[in-house]
Structures are given as C-alpha cells and as structure tokens.
C-alpha cells in the first residue's frame, strides 16, 4: 500500500492535470468565434446561445456536485467528466450545423460543472490556500494553451474544427488516465475540523444552506468575478481585430497573455497565501481589475489597451482560488460542500450570462462597449465584496445556530 505522503503527492499531481484539462476548452472559444460565426453565417451575439446551453449543463452538475461527490470517488468523477468534455469537443469539430454545436453545449457543461464543483470542494477541504492557488494556476496553463492552439491552427490556414479536435483528443486521453487511477483518490484527513466537508455534506440539505444570506452574497461575488474573467477573454480578440484593426496574430498573442497572466498571478499568490489577509488581497485584486478595464476602454489599438488586458488577468488571478479556499472559514465544514457547489453554479452563470449580455450590447452599440461594460462590472464586484465582509461575523454565528437545529 502506498504511504500517505506518496498518495498525497499523486493526488496533487492528478489534481494539477485535471485543472489544466478544465482550462483548455475555455480558452478556445474567444479566438475561434469569428471563424465559427463566418462558417455558420451567424450574428455577432449568437455566441450567447451556445454559452447558455453550456450553462444549463454546468448548473445541473455543479449545483449537485456535493451529492455526486458523496456517491462516487473524485477519480471516477474526473474520468466521467473528461469523457463528456471530450465527446462534446470532438462533436463541435464534426458538427454539420450550428444547432448541433449548440446542443452539444449541454454535454460540455455537464462535464465541466462536475469536475469544477467536485474538485474545488476536494481542494478546499484537503489542501492549503497556497496549494489551492497553485492548482488554479494549472487552470491558467490550460486556458492560456487553448488560444495558442487555436491561433496556430488558424494561422496555418487550417479550419477551426481542428483546434477543437486536438483538445478533444487530449481530453479523451485524460479520461482514460483518470479511469485507470480512480482508486488512488483516497481520502486524506482534512487539515482542520472546519475543512471536513466532503462527507458531512450528506447531513445538510441544499435548502438549509441556501437559508444563509452569506451564501447568496458569496455567490454574487463569484457571478461577477467569473463573468468579468470570461467576458474579457471572450470579447478582447473581437474588439482588437474587428473594432480596432489589430492584426490577428497580435490580438491572439495578447489574449494568450491575458490567460497566461492568470497562471502567473496564481503562482505568485501561492507564495503570499497565509501572510496577507484574504480580504485585503481580494480588495487589491478587484481594484486592479477595474484599473485594467479602464485601460482597455481608453487604450485604443495601442499598448495601453494590451497592458490593461494583461493587468486584468494578473489581478484576477487570486480571486477565485482565495474565495474557494476561504469558504470553510466563512461557513464551517457542515455547509462547505453545498456552498462551493452553489458558488461554482453562480460562477458559470456569470461566465455565460455576462459575456452574452455584452454581446447583445456590442450588436446594438458596437464592440467598443466592451471596455466600459468591463469597468462597470468590476466596480460592482468591489461593492459586493464589501457587502460580503460586513455581515461575516453575524452570519458565522447564525451558521452555528442553523447547524445545531438540523
């Protein structure tokens, strides 16, 4: 039998690979969208339909991720999720019509939501805040690799379908790997009582957790943050190339830098985790996002706009993992698994709805609306962060009372 230390190292390695696999598909859509739109002869805002179908699948699996995790091992969940994601991506490449691609968005969402909710719950309860940041840096590796793959495919005059086929094949390989190692995902005792959430989720209903106002405030932060992250990555390429005349390779490079800066920021944040209070780190990052959005708005086709996009990525980096890692501290172990599932569900709502809404604005007003829309969203994020901080102490007391009356 493997020692506890060797098992933990193996699980960390597998978790890193799974976060990379989770990020790869997310980075494809922004670069591929102009080509997809031309191929199927679509309107600019048609991307919102695909995003909404993706959201439906994602919401179903992520909202119930605590229950899924209670019924199957993390390894089995990862294998099934990667298989579903692979099928959807390869299906995108083979889709003969737009409606087929839209329908496959549900399958893509089911796979991504299950792996996101389950793995984040596991990470929050088993790993330190430093490791959670580094795991999310692995997501950035995948998200940065997606635009590179698609840009290289298009620059080589291949069709956009090849990019999806390449990533889909990689997902299939990962599904096989996770299936073969599913028994290695053994439960390691949590690092503190408040982090013992995975099994305790069986004792708490979703409705009980939803009665806590702090859960809704946390979900609002995730909605706005993930929406900003996705909107910047999705619309920056179209803004630069179609509205500002930036060459395709330059725009694609800066979108990759945006996703890559998420990786760099999370690697750096891992070193500071535990030394800087979480609320100060989050506020500083949110202010940085707002500053970056301002530069994107006013930077035109020059370097200020590109630097603003990179700053948005760098400042965004620690927000998601820090919020995930601090969930047990906000709610206690009893409600953590349910709350993380709700937060992931809110995140995917923001990831789909905010870019779709900006797409609608861009259709009516023009792509230059992207910059001001990002700034307004960033300022709203800061406001909700303050609201989340104010009731924290009273909500922690209320959480204890609710738990005692279950």
mmCIF file of C-alpha atoms in Angstrom:
data_model
loop_
_atom_site.group_PDB
_atom_site.id
_atom_site.type_symbol
_atom_site.label_atom_id
_atom_site.label_comp_id
_atom_site.label_asym_id
_atom_site.label_seq_id
_atom_site.Cartn_x
_atom_site.Cartn_y
_atom_site.Cartn_z
ATOM 1 C CA UNK A 1 0.000 0.000 0.000
ATOM 2 C CA UNK A 2 1.256 3.465 -0.843
ATOM 3 C CA UNK A 3 2.314 5.690 2.035
ATOM 4 C CA UNK A 4 0.145 8.662 2.970
ATOM 5 C CA UNK A 5 2.766 11.080 1.631
ATOM 6 C CA UNK A 6 3.079 9.312 -1.721
ATOM 7 C CA UNK A 7 -0.691 9.131 -2.061
ATOM 8 C CA UNK A 8 -0.999 12.862 -1.333
ATOM 9 C CA UNK A 9 1.667 13.729 -3.910
ATOM 10 C CA UNK A 10 -0.040 11.554 -6.513
ATOM 11 C CA UNK A 11 -3.380 13.212 -5.834
ATOM 12 C CA UNK A 12 -1.837 16.685 -6.086
ATOM 13 C CA UNK A 13 -0.289 15.763 -9.424
ATOM 14 C CA UNK A 14 -3.552 14.379 -10.743
ATOM 15 C CA UNK A 15 -5.399 17.456 -9.474
ATOM 16 C CA UNK A 16 -2.965 19.702 -11.355
ATOM 17 C CA UNK A 17 -3.532 17.759 -14.572
ATOM 18 C CA UNK A 18 -7.299 17.915 -14.111
ATOM 19 C CA UNK A 19 -7.227 21.707 -13.686
ATOM 20 C CA UNK A 20 -5.153 22.009 -16.867
ATOM 21 C CA UNK A 21 -7.731 19.893 -18.697
ATOM 22 C CA UNK A 22 -10.518 22.085 -17.297
ATOM 23 C CA UNK A 23 -8.895 25.255 -18.642
ATOM 24 C CA UNK A 24 -8.062 24.117 -22.180
ATOM 25 C CA UNK A 25 -11.584 24.281 -23.669
ATOM 26 C CA UNK A 26 -12.348 27.622 -22.004
ATOM 27 C CA UNK A 27 -9.562 29.347 -23.912
ATOM 28 C CA UNK A 28 -10.700 28.157 -27.339
ATOM 29 C CA UNK A 29 -13.990 29.975 -27.861
ATOM 30 C CA UNK A 30 -12.750 33.562 -27.903
ATOM 31 C CA UNK A 31 -10.234 33.012 -30.717
ATOM 32 C CA UNK A 32 -12.415 30.557 -32.637
ATOM 33 C CA UNK A 33 -15.624 32.592 -32.520
ATOM 34 C CA UNK A 34 -15.039 34.891 -35.543
ATOM 35 C CA UNK A 35 -14.275 31.814 -37.661
ATOM 36 C CA UNK A 36 -17.256 29.870 -36.284
ATOM 37 C CA UNK A 37 -19.515 32.862 -36.915
ATOM 38 C CA UNK A 38 -18.347 33.106 -40.533
ATOM 39 C CA UNK A 39 -18.562 29.322 -41.086
ATOM 40 C CA UNK A 40 -22.194 29.082 -39.956
ATOM 41 C CA UNK A 41 -23.138 32.628 -41.114
ATOM 42 C CA UNK A 42 -24.200 33.790 -37.634
ATOM 43 C CA UNK A 43 -24.910 37.116 -35.953
ATOM 44 C CA UNK A 44 -22.324 38.582 -33.575
ATOM 45 C CA UNK A 45 -24.371 37.747 -30.467
ATOM 46 C CA UNK A 46 -25.136 34.129 -31.458
ATOM 47 C CA UNK A 47 -22.354 33.007 -29.146
ATOM 48 C CA UNK A 48 -24.742 33.704 -26.281
ATOM 49 C CA UNK A 49 -26.943 30.757 -27.334
ATOM 50 C CA UNK A 50 -24.036 28.319 -27.074
ATOM 51 C CA UNK A 51 -22.987 29.801 -23.756
ATOM 52 C CA UNK A 52 -26.489 29.473 -22.356
ATOM 53 C CA UNK A 53 -26.765 25.801 -23.327
ATOM 54 C CA UNK A 54 -23.369 25.223 -21.751
ATOM 55 C CA UNK A 55 -24.696 26.956 -18.653
ATOM 56 C CA UNK A 56 -27.685 24.627 -18.349
ATOM 57 C CA UNK A 57 -25.488 21.540 -18.223
ATOM 58 C CA UNK A 58 -22.955 23.223 -15.966
ATOM 59 C CA UNK A 59 -25.602 24.357 -13.483
ATOM 60 C CA UNK A 60 -27.146 20.910 -13.184
ATOM 61 C CA UNK A 61 -23.844 19.160 -12.418
ATOM 62 C CA UNK A 62 -22.146 21.856 -10.351
ATOM 63 C CA UNK A 63 -25.202 22.592 -8.187
ATOM 64 C CA UNK A 64 -25.349 18.906 -7.281
ATOM 65 C CA UNK A 65 -21.592 18.342 -7.092
ATOM 66 C CA UNK A 66 -21.722 17.808 -3.328
ATOM 67 C CA UNK A 67 -24.182 14.948 -3.800
ATOM 68 C CA UNK A 68 -22.157 13.494 -6.671
ATOM 69 C CA UNK A 69 -19.002 13.592 -4.587
ATOM 70 C CA UNK A 70 -20.789 11.758 -1.775
ATOM 71 C CA UNK A 71 -21.744 8.932 -4.140
ATOM 72 C CA UNK A 72 -18.554 8.407 -6.169
ATOM 73 C CA UNK A 73 -14.828 8.948 -5.831
ATOM 74 C CA UNK A 74 -13.168 12.058 -7.179
ATOM 75 C CA UNK A 75 -11.211 9.883 -9.631
ATOM 76 C CA UNK A 76 -14.377 8.379 -11.091
ATOM 77 C CA UNK A 77 -15.957 11.820 -11.293
ATOM 78 C CA UNK A 78 -12.947 13.200 -13.158
ATOM 79 C CA UNK A 79 -12.918 10.289 -15.599
ATOM 80 C CA UNK A 80 -16.608 10.650 -16.426
ATOM 81 C CA UNK A 81 -16.351 14.438 -16.700
ATOM 82 C CA UNK A 82 -13.362 14.369 -19.039
ATOM 83 C CA UNK A 83 -15.117 11.781 -21.196
ATOM 84 C CA UNK A 84 -18.164 14.031 -21.515
ATOM 85 C CA UNK A 85 -15.989 17.047 -22.321
ATOM 86 C CA UNK A 86 -14.071 15.056 -24.938
ATOM 87 C CA UNK A 87 -17.275 13.928 -26.630
ATOM 88 C CA UNK A 88 -18.575 17.489 -26.794
ATOM 89 C CA UNK A 89 -15.368 18.970 -28.230
ATOM 90 C CA UNK A 90 -14.981 16.273 -30.867
ATOM 91 C CA UNK A 91 -18.679 16.785 -31.592
ATOM 92 C CA UNK A 92 -18.020 20.503 -32.149
ATOM 93 C CA UNK A 93 -15.401 19.594 -34.740
ATOM 94 C CA UNK A 94 -17.801 17.263 -36.561
ATOM 95 C CA UNK A 95 -20.962 19.363 -36.224
ATOM 96 C CA UNK A 96 -22.647 19.800 -39.640
ATOM 97 C CA UNK A 97 -24.890 22.635 -38.413
ATOM 98 C CA UNK A 98 -24.910 25.303 -35.728
ATOM 99 C CA UNK A 99 -27.833 23.737 -33.840
ATOM 100 C CA UNK A 100 -25.789 20.536 -33.364
ATOM 101 C CA UNK A 101 -22.970 22.513 -31.798
ATOM 102 C CA UNK A 102 -25.438 24.328 -29.563
ATOM 103 C CA UNK A 103 -26.969 21.024 -28.409
ATOM 104 C CA UNK A 104 -23.527 19.638 -27.580
ATOM 105 C CA UNK A 105 -23.003 22.644 -25.324
ATOM 106 C CA UNK A 106 -25.184 20.916 -22.702
ATOM 107 C CA UNK A 107 -22.867 17.900 -22.630
ATOM 108 C CA UNK A 108 -19.828 20.175 -22.371
ATOM 109 C CA UNK A 109 -21.434 21.939 -19.424
ATOM 110 C CA UNK A 110 -22.282 18.703 -17.625
ATOM 111 C CA UNK A 111 -18.683 17.541 -17.843
ATOM 112 C CA UNK A 112 -17.112 20.849 -16.861
ATOM 113 C CA UNK A 113 -19.528 21.514 -13.991
ATOM 114 C CA UNK A 114 -18.990 18.145 -12.335
ATOM 115 C CA UNK A 115 -15.227 18.358 -12.423
ATOM 116 C CA UNK A 116 -15.213 22.012 -11.311
ATOM 117 C CA UNK A 117 -17.576 21.635 -8.362
ATOM 118 C CA UNK A 118 -16.253 18.302 -7.132
ATOM 119 C CA UNK A 119 -12.577 19.108 -7.480
ATOM 120 C CA UNK A 120 -12.882 22.552 -5.887
ATOM 121 C CA UNK A 121 -14.712 21.064 -2.908
ATOM 122 C CA UNK A 122 -11.996 18.475 -2.538
ATOM 123 C CA UNK A 123 -9.240 21.071 -2.850
ATOM 124 C CA UNK A 124 -10.840 23.432 -0.314
ATOM 125 C CA UNK A 125 -11.183 20.679 2.283
ATOM 126 C CA UNK A 126 -7.939 18.778 1.692
ATOM 127 C CA UNK A 127 -5.348 21.334 0.560
ATOM 128 C CA UNK A 128 -3.891 24.555 1.963
ATOM 129 C CA UNK A 129 -4.762 28.001 0.482
ATOM 130 C CA UNK A 130 -1.319 28.053 -1.126
ATOM 131 C CA UNK A 131 -1.960 24.762 -2.909
ATOM 132 C CA UNK A 132 -5.451 25.862 -3.988
ATOM 133 C CA UNK A 133 -3.909 28.920 -5.688
ATOM 134 C CA UNK A 134 -1.341 26.736 -7.406
ATOM 135 C CA UNK A 135 -4.000 24.300 -8.562
ATOM 136 C CA UNK A 136 -5.902 27.182 -10.122
ATOM 137 C CA UNK A 137 -2.655 28.298 -11.747
ATOM 138 C CA UNK A 138 -2.803 24.984 -13.568
ATOM 139 C CA UNK A 139 -6.212 26.016 -14.873
ATOM 140 C CA UNK A 140 -4.485 29.120 -16.249
ATOM 141 C CA UNK A 141 -1.960 26.911 -18.046
ATOM 142 C CA UNK A 142 -4.806 25.184 -19.820
ATOM 143 C CA UNK A 143 -6.712 28.397 -20.514
ATOM 144 C CA UNK A 144 -3.566 30.021 -21.927
ATOM 145 C CA UNK A 145 -2.850 26.966 -24.056
ATOM 146 C CA UNK A 146 -6.284 27.000 -25.669
ATOM 147 C CA UNK A 147 -5.869 30.329 -27.548
ATOM 148 C CA UNK A 148 -2.339 29.324 -28.579
ATOM 149 C CA UNK A 149 -3.610 26.067 -30.094
ATOM 150 C CA UNK A 150 -6.472 27.740 -31.934
ATOM 151 C CA UNK A 151 -4.355 30.697 -33.119
ATOM 152 C CA UNK A 152 -1.693 28.351 -34.507
ATOM 153 C CA UNK A 153 -4.343 26.269 -36.243
ATOM 154 C CA UNK A 154 -5.914 29.331 -37.893
ATOM 155 C CA UNK A 155 -2.543 30.908 -38.734
ATOM 156 C CA UNK A 156 -1.589 27.686 -40.521
ATOM 157 C CA UNK A 157 -4.776 28.090 -42.622
ATOM 158 C CA UNK A 158 -6.484 25.072 -41.118
ATOM 159 C CA UNK A 159 -10.152 25.157 -40.235
ATOM 160 C CA UNK A 160 -11.227 25.982 -36.685
ATOM 161 C CA UNK A 161 -12.582 22.432 -36.271
ATOM 162 C CA UNK A 162 -9.038 21.079 -35.992
ATOM 163 C CA UNK A 163 -8.402 23.080 -32.823
ATOM 164 C CA UNK A 164 -11.408 21.554 -31.092
ATOM 165 C CA UNK A 165 -10.463 18.065 -32.310
ATOM 166 C CA UNK A 166 -6.952 18.394 -30.879
ATOM 167 C CA UNK A 167 -8.174 19.444 -27.443
ATOM 168 C CA UNK A 168 -10.969 16.859 -27.528
ATOM 169 C CA UNK A 169 -8.427 14.129 -28.166
ATOM 170 C CA UNK A 170 -6.390 15.327 -25.207
ATOM 171 C CA UNK A 171 -9.487 15.208 -23.003
ATOM 172 C CA UNK A 172 -10.136 11.618 -24.069
ATOM 173 C CA UNK A 173 -6.597 10.641 -23.100
ATOM 174 C CA UNK A 174 -7.067 12.276 -19.682
ATOM 175 C CA UNK A 175 -10.362 10.447 -19.163
ATOM 176 C CA UNK A 176 -8.532 7.159 -19.662
ATOM 177 C CA UNK A 177 -5.785 8.209 -17.241
ATOM 178 C CA UNK A 178 -8.253 9.196 -14.532
ATOM 179 C CA UNK A 179 -10.212 5.991 -15.032
ATOM 180 C CA UNK A 180 -7.076 3.896 -14.519
ATOM 181 C CA UNK A 181 -6.108 5.814 -11.348
ATOM 182 C CA UNK A 182 -9.571 6.254 -9.828
ATOM 183 C CA UNK A 183 -8.750 4.018 -6.830
ATOM 184 C CA UNK A 184 -5.809 6.243 -5.882
ATOM 185 C CA UNK A 185 -8.132 9.094 -4.881
ATOM 186 C CA UNK A 186 -8.188 8.050 -1.243
ATOM 187 C CA UNK A 187 -9.499 10.461 1.362
ATOM 188 C CA UNK A 188 -6.761 12.107 3.402
ATOM 189 C CA UNK A 189 -7.853 13.568 6.777
ATOM 190 C CA UNK A 190 -8.662 17.267 6.462
ATOM 191 C CA UNK A 191 -6.149 19.774 7.803
ATOM 192 C CA UNK A 192 -8.630 21.252 10.289
ATOM 193 C CA UNK A 193 -12.141 20.425 11.591
ATOM 194 C CA UNK A 194 -13.757 23.293 9.664
ATOM 195 C CA UNK A 195 -12.414 21.824 6.428
ATOM 196 C CA UNK A 196 -14.004 18.393 6.941
ATOM 197 C CA UNK A 197 -16.823 18.995 4.492
ATOM 198 C CA UNK A 198 -16.950 16.300 1.853
ATOM 199 C CA UNK A 199 -18.629 13.600 3.920
ATOM 200 C CA UNK A 200 -20.555 15.967 6.150
ATOM 201 C CA UNK A 201 -22.445 17.272 3.133
ATOM 202 C CA UNK A 202 -24.682 14.194 3.440
ATOM 203 C CA UNK A 203 -26.161 15.633 6.654
ATOM 204 C CA UNK A 204 -27.187 19.017 5.247
ATOM 205 C CA UNK A 205 -29.800 19.730 2.610
ATOM 206 C CA UNK A 206 -29.292 22.288 -0.123
ATOM 207 C CA UNK A 207 -32.250 24.269 1.224
ATOM 208 C CA UNK A 208 -30.681 24.541 4.682
ATOM 209 C CA UNK A 209 -27.512 26.043 3.233
ATOM 210 C CA UNK A 210 -29.482 28.384 0.979
ATOM 211 C CA UNK A 211 -31.134 29.932 4.036
ATOM 212 C CA UNK A 212 -27.847 31.652 4.893
ATOM 213 C CA UNK A 213 -27.637 35.163 3.350
ATOM 214 C CA UNK A 214 -23.831 34.983 3.294
ATOM 215 C CA UNK A 215 -24.144 32.121 0.804
ATOM 216 C CA UNK A 216 -26.057 34.385 -1.600
ATOM 217 C CA UNK A 217 -23.549 37.217 -1.216
ATOM 218 C CA UNK A 218 -20.692 34.830 -1.907
ATOM 219 C CA UNK A 219 -22.499 33.541 -4.978
ATOM 220 C CA UNK A 220 -22.913 37.127 -6.241
ATOM 221 C CA UNK A 221 -19.154 37.698 -5.968
ATOM 222 C CA UNK A 222 -18.488 34.525 -7.954
ATOM 223 C CA UNK A 223 -21.077 35.520 -10.567
ATOM 224 C CA UNK A 224 -19.472 38.904 -11.192
ATOM 225 C CA UNK A 225 -15.858 37.800 -10.984
ATOM 226 C CA UNK A 226 -16.172 34.845 -13.341
ATOM 227 C CA UNK A 227 -18.309 36.884 -15.715
ATOM 228 C CA UNK A 228 -15.604 39.549 -15.946
ATOM 229 C CA UNK A 229 -12.883 36.954 -16.473
ATOM 230 C CA UNK A 230 -14.830 35.202 -19.230
ATOM 231 C CA UNK A 231 -16.035 38.398 -20.919
ATOM 232 C CA UNK A 232 -12.520 39.819 -21.169
ATOM 233 C CA UNK A 233 -11.180 36.563 -22.612
ATOM 234 C CA UNK A 234 -14.103 36.109 -24.999
ATOM 235 C CA UNK A 235 -14.516 39.603 -26.454
ATOM 236 C CA UNK A 236 -10.989 41.051 -26.360
ATOM 237 C CA UNK A 237 -9.962 39.295 -29.587
ATOM 238 C CA UNK A 238 -13.039 40.531 -31.479
ATOM 239 C CA UNK A 239 -12.626 44.032 -30.006
ATOM 240 C CA UNK A 240 -8.989 44.256 -31.087
ATOM 241 C CA UNK A 241 -9.338 42.716 -34.552
ATOM 242 C CA UNK A 242 -12.786 43.851 -35.711
ATOM 243 C CA UNK A 243 -13.182 47.230 -33.999
ATOM 244 C CA UNK A 244 -9.575 48.426 -33.727
ATOM 245 C CA UNK A 245 -7.847 46.767 -36.681
ATOM 246 C CA UNK A 246 -5.217 44.884 -34.663
ATOM 247 C CA UNK A 247 -3.553 42.056 -36.672
ATOM 248 C CA UNK A 248 -4.838 38.556 -35.929
ATOM 249 C CA UNK A 249 -1.539 37.204 -34.573
ATOM 250 C CA UNK A 250 -1.019 40.210 -32.290
ATOM 251 C CA UNK A 251 -4.547 40.020 -30.897
ATOM 252 C CA UNK A 252 -4.287 36.270 -30.383
ATOM 253 C CA UNK A 253 -0.970 36.704 -28.593
ATOM 254 C CA UNK A 254 -2.417 39.245 -26.168
ATOM 255 C CA UNK A 255 -5.427 37.078 -25.423
ATOM 256 C CA UNK A 256 -2.978 34.279 -24.606
ATOM 257 C CA UNK A 257 -1.033 36.694 -22.395
ATOM 258 C CA UNK A 258 -4.273 37.521 -20.617
ATOM 259 C CA UNK A 259 -4.914 33.871 -19.809
ATOM 260 C CA UNK A 260 -1.242 33.317 -19.070
ATOM 261 C CA UNK A 261 -1.215 36.161 -16.559
ATOM 262 C CA UNK A 262 -3.873 34.248 -14.606
ATOM 263 C CA UNK A 263 -1.307 31.481 -14.223
ATOM 264 C CA UNK A 264 1.489 33.842 -13.195
ATOM 265 C CA UNK A 265 -0.732 35.650 -10.704
ATOM 266 C CA UNK A 266 -1.849 32.441 -9.044
ATOM 267 C CA UNK A 267 1.689 31.170 -8.782
ATOM 268 C CA UNK A 268 2.690 34.425 -7.087
ATOM 269 C CA UNK A 269 -0.401 34.415 -4.874
ATOM 270 C CA UNK A 270 0.527 30.939 -3.656
ATOM 271 C CA UNK A 271 3.708 32.339 -2.114
ATOM 272 C CA UNK A 272 1.789 35.122 -0.319
ATOM 273 C CA UNK A 273 -1.100 32.938 0.890
ATOM 274 C CA UNK A 274 -1.196 32.915 4.667
ATOM 275 C CA UNK A 275 0.820 36.133 5.000
ATOM 276 C CA UNK A 276 -1.665 38.644 3.543
ATOM 277 C CA UNK A 277 -5.236 38.661 4.939
ATOM 278 C CA UNK A 278 -7.640 37.265 2.379
ATOM 279 C CA UNK A 279 -9.937 40.298 2.351
ATOM 280 C CA UNK A 280 -7.029 42.690 1.667
ATOM 281 C CA UNK A 281 -5.713 40.502 -1.120
ATOM 282 C CA UNK A 282 -9.171 40.310 -2.690
ATOM 283 C CA UNK A 283 -9.778 44.075 -2.499
ATOM 284 C CA UNK A 284 -6.382 44.866 -4.039
ATOM 285 C CA UNK A 285 -7.052 42.456 -6.883
ATOM 286 C CA UNK A 286 -10.503 43.851 -7.578
ATOM 287 C CA UNK A 287 -9.133 47.392 -7.765
ATOM 288 C CA UNK A 288 -6.510 46.109 -10.217
ATOM 289 C CA UNK A 289 -9.247 44.587 -12.376
ATOM 290 C CA UNK A 290 -11.051 47.936 -12.506
ATOM 291 C CA UNK A 291 -7.842 49.747 -13.479
ATOM 292 C CA UNK A 292 -7.144 47.219 -16.233
ATOM 293 C CA UNK A 293 -10.666 47.586 -17.607
ATOM 294 C CA UNK A 294 -10.174 51.369 -17.705
ATOM 295 C CA UNK A 295 -7.026 50.910 -19.814
ATOM 296 C CA UNK A 296 -8.843 48.540 -22.179
ATOM 297 C CA UNK A 297 -11.585 51.146 -22.580
ATOM 298 C CA UNK A 298 -9.327 54.114 -23.337
ATOM 299 C CA UNK A 299 -6.221 52.376 -24.725
ATOM 300 C CA UNK A 300 -7.331 52.162 -28.362
ATOM 301 C CA UNK A 301 -5.287 49.932 -30.651
ATOM 302 C CA UNK A 302 -2.017 50.614 -28.825
ATOM 303 C CA UNK A 303 -0.093 49.079 -25.956
ATOM 304 C CA UNK A 304 -2.102 50.708 -23.112
ATOM 305 C CA UNK A 305 -5.097 48.589 -24.126
ATOM 306 C CA UNK A 306 -2.972 45.427 -24.297
ATOM 307 C CA UNK A 307 -1.353 46.196 -20.937
ATOM 308 C CA UNK A 308 -4.798 46.771 -19.444
ATOM 309 C CA UNK A 309 -5.901 43.326 -20.614
ATOM 310 C CA UNK A 310 -2.789 41.752 -19.113
ATOM 311 C CA UNK A 311 -3.340 43.633 -15.849
ATOM 312 C CA UNK A 312 -6.902 42.348 -15.690
ATOM 313 C CA UNK A 313 -5.612 38.797 -15.968
ATOM 314 C CA UNK A 314 -2.883 39.298 -13.365
ATOM 315 C CA UNK A 315 -5.220 40.997 -10.883
ATOM 316 C CA UNK A 316 -7.961 38.436 -11.438
ATOM 317 C CA UNK A 317 -5.681 35.516 -10.682
ATOM 318 C CA UNK A 318 -6.053 35.091 -6.890
ATOM 319 C CA UNK A 319 -9.761 35.963 -6.620
ATOM 320 C CA UNK A 320 -11.365 32.617 -7.440
ATOM 321 C CA UNK A 321 -8.985 30.321 -5.502
ATOM 322 C CA UNK A 322 -8.903 32.676 -2.496
ATOM 323 C CA UNK A 323 -12.699 32.768 -2.352
ATOM 324 C CA UNK A 324 -12.858 28.977 -2.684
ATOM 325 C CA UNK A 325 -10.207 28.374 -0.020
ATOM 326 C CA UNK A 326 -11.870 30.759 2.439
ATOM 327 C CA UNK A 327 -15.308 29.131 2.104
ATOM 328 C CA UNK A 328 -14.814 26.722 5.049
ATOM 329 C CA UNK A 329 -13.833 29.689 7.225
ATOM 330 C CA UNK A 330 -16.955 31.640 6.226
ATOM 331 C CA UNK A 331 -19.437 28.796 6.651
ATOM 332 C CA UNK A 332 -17.849 25.971 8.618
ATOM 333 C CA UNK A 333 -17.375 22.402 7.449
ATOM 334 C CA UNK A 334 -21.052 21.444 7.561
ATOM 335 C CA UNK A 335 -22.121 23.782 4.745
ATOM 336 C CA UNK A 336 -18.886 23.965 2.739
ATOM 337 C CA UNK A 337 -19.590 21.296 0.114
ATOM 338 C CA UNK A 338 -23.066 22.637 -0.666
ATOM 339 C CA UNK A 339 -21.864 26.259 -0.683
ATOM 340 C CA UNK A 340 -18.974 25.539 -3.052
ATOM 341 C CA UNK A 341 -21.386 23.828 -5.429
ATOM 342 C CA UNK A 342 -23.639 26.897 -5.337
ATOM 343 C CA UNK A 343 -20.675 29.225 -5.853
ATOM 344 C CA UNK A 344 -19.482 27.221 -8.853
ATOM 345 C CA UNK A 345 -23.029 27.311 -10.260
ATOM 346 C CA UNK A 346 -23.135 31.088 -9.788
ATOM 347 C CA UNK A 347 -19.721 31.342 -11.410
ATOM 348 C CA UNK A 348 -20.833 29.574 -14.565
ATOM 349 C CA UNK A 349 -23.956 31.730 -14.706
ATOM 350 C CA UNK A 350 -21.698 34.768 -14.712
ATOM 351 C CA UNK A 351 -19.303 33.113 -17.144
ATOM 352 C CA UNK A 352 -22.120 32.678 -19.643
ATOM 353 C CA UNK A 353 -24.576 35.487 -18.945
ATOM 354 C CA UNK A 354 -22.216 38.442 -18.655
ATOM 355 C CA UNK A 355 -20.348 37.743 -21.943
ATOM 356 C CA UNK A 356 -23.706 37.058 -23.618
ATOM 357 C CA UNK A 357 -25.115 40.357 -22.316
ATOM 358 C CA UNK A 358 -22.027 42.229 -23.528
ATOM 359 C CA UNK A 359 -22.507 40.526 -26.895
ATOM 360 C CA UNK A 360 -26.038 41.909 -27.074
ATOM 361 C CA UNK A 361 -24.727 45.376 -26.231
ATOM 362 C CA UNK A 362 -21.996 45.022 -28.863
ATOM 363 C CA UNK A 363 -24.552 44.110 -31.520
ATOM 364 C CA UNK A 364 -26.627 47.212 -30.780
ATOM 365 C CA UNK A 365 -23.932 49.731 -29.856
ATOM 366 C CA UNK A 366 -20.680 48.332 -31.235
ATOM 367 C CA UNK A 367 -17.723 46.368 -29.907
ATOM 368 C CA UNK A 368 -16.269 49.428 -28.189
ATOM 369 C CA UNK A 369 -18.864 48.885 -25.443
ATOM 370 C CA UNK A 370 -16.693 46.022 -24.149
ATOM 371 C CA UNK A 371 -14.353 48.328 -22.193
ATOM 372 C CA UNK A 372 -16.969 50.320 -20.258
ATOM 373 C CA UNK A 373 -19.011 47.158 -19.605
ATOM 374 C CA UNK A 374 -15.967 45.508 -18.020
ATOM 375 C CA UNK A 375 -15.332 48.562 -15.845
ATOM 376 C CA UNK A 376 -18.914 48.775 -14.557
ATOM 377 C CA UNK A 377 -18.800 45.062 -13.749
ATOM 378 C CA UNK A 378 -15.510 45.463 -11.870
ATOM 379 C CA UNK A 379 -16.890 48.307 -9.760
ATOM 380 C CA UNK A 380 -19.950 46.189 -8.941
ATOM 381 C CA UNK A 381 -17.638 43.370 -7.864
ATOM 382 C CA UNK A 382 -15.904 45.683 -5.379
ATOM 383 C CA UNK A 383 -19.284 46.730 -3.955
ATOM 384 C CA UNK A 384 -20.398 43.132 -3.390
ATOM 385 C CA UNK A 385 -17.065 42.311 -1.775
ATOM 386 C CA UNK A 386 -17.742 44.961 0.865
ATOM 387 C CA UNK A 387 -21.258 43.639 1.391
ATOM 388 C CA UNK A 388 -19.868 40.139 1.889
ATOM 389 C CA UNK A 389 -17.417 41.373 4.510
ATOM 390 C CA UNK A 390 -19.916 43.328 6.631
ATOM 391 C CA UNK A 391 -22.226 40.520 7.784
ATOM 392 C CA UNK A 392 -19.497 37.930 8.143
ATOM 393 C CA UNK A 393 -19.362 37.684 11.920
ATOM 394 C CA UNK A 394 -23.119 37.625 12.405
ATOM 395 C CA UNK A 395 -23.524 35.029 9.671
ATOM 396 C CA UNK A 396 -20.923 32.749 11.212
ATOM 397 C CA UNK A 397 -22.950 32.808 14.416
ATOM 398 C CA UNK A 398 -26.141 32.124 12.502
ATOM 399 C CA UNK A 399 -24.458 29.216 10.706
ATOM 400 C CA UNK A 400 -23.720 27.585 14.058
ATOM 401 C CA UNK A 401 -27.326 28.039 15.174
ATOM 402 C CA UNK A 402 -28.716 26.557 11.967
ATOM 403 C CA UNK A 403 -26.365 23.581 12.241
ATOM 404 C CA UNK A 404 -27.437 22.947 15.847
ATOM 405 C CA UNK A 405 -31.104 22.784 14.847
ATOM 406 C CA UNK A 406 -30.679 20.319 11.979
#
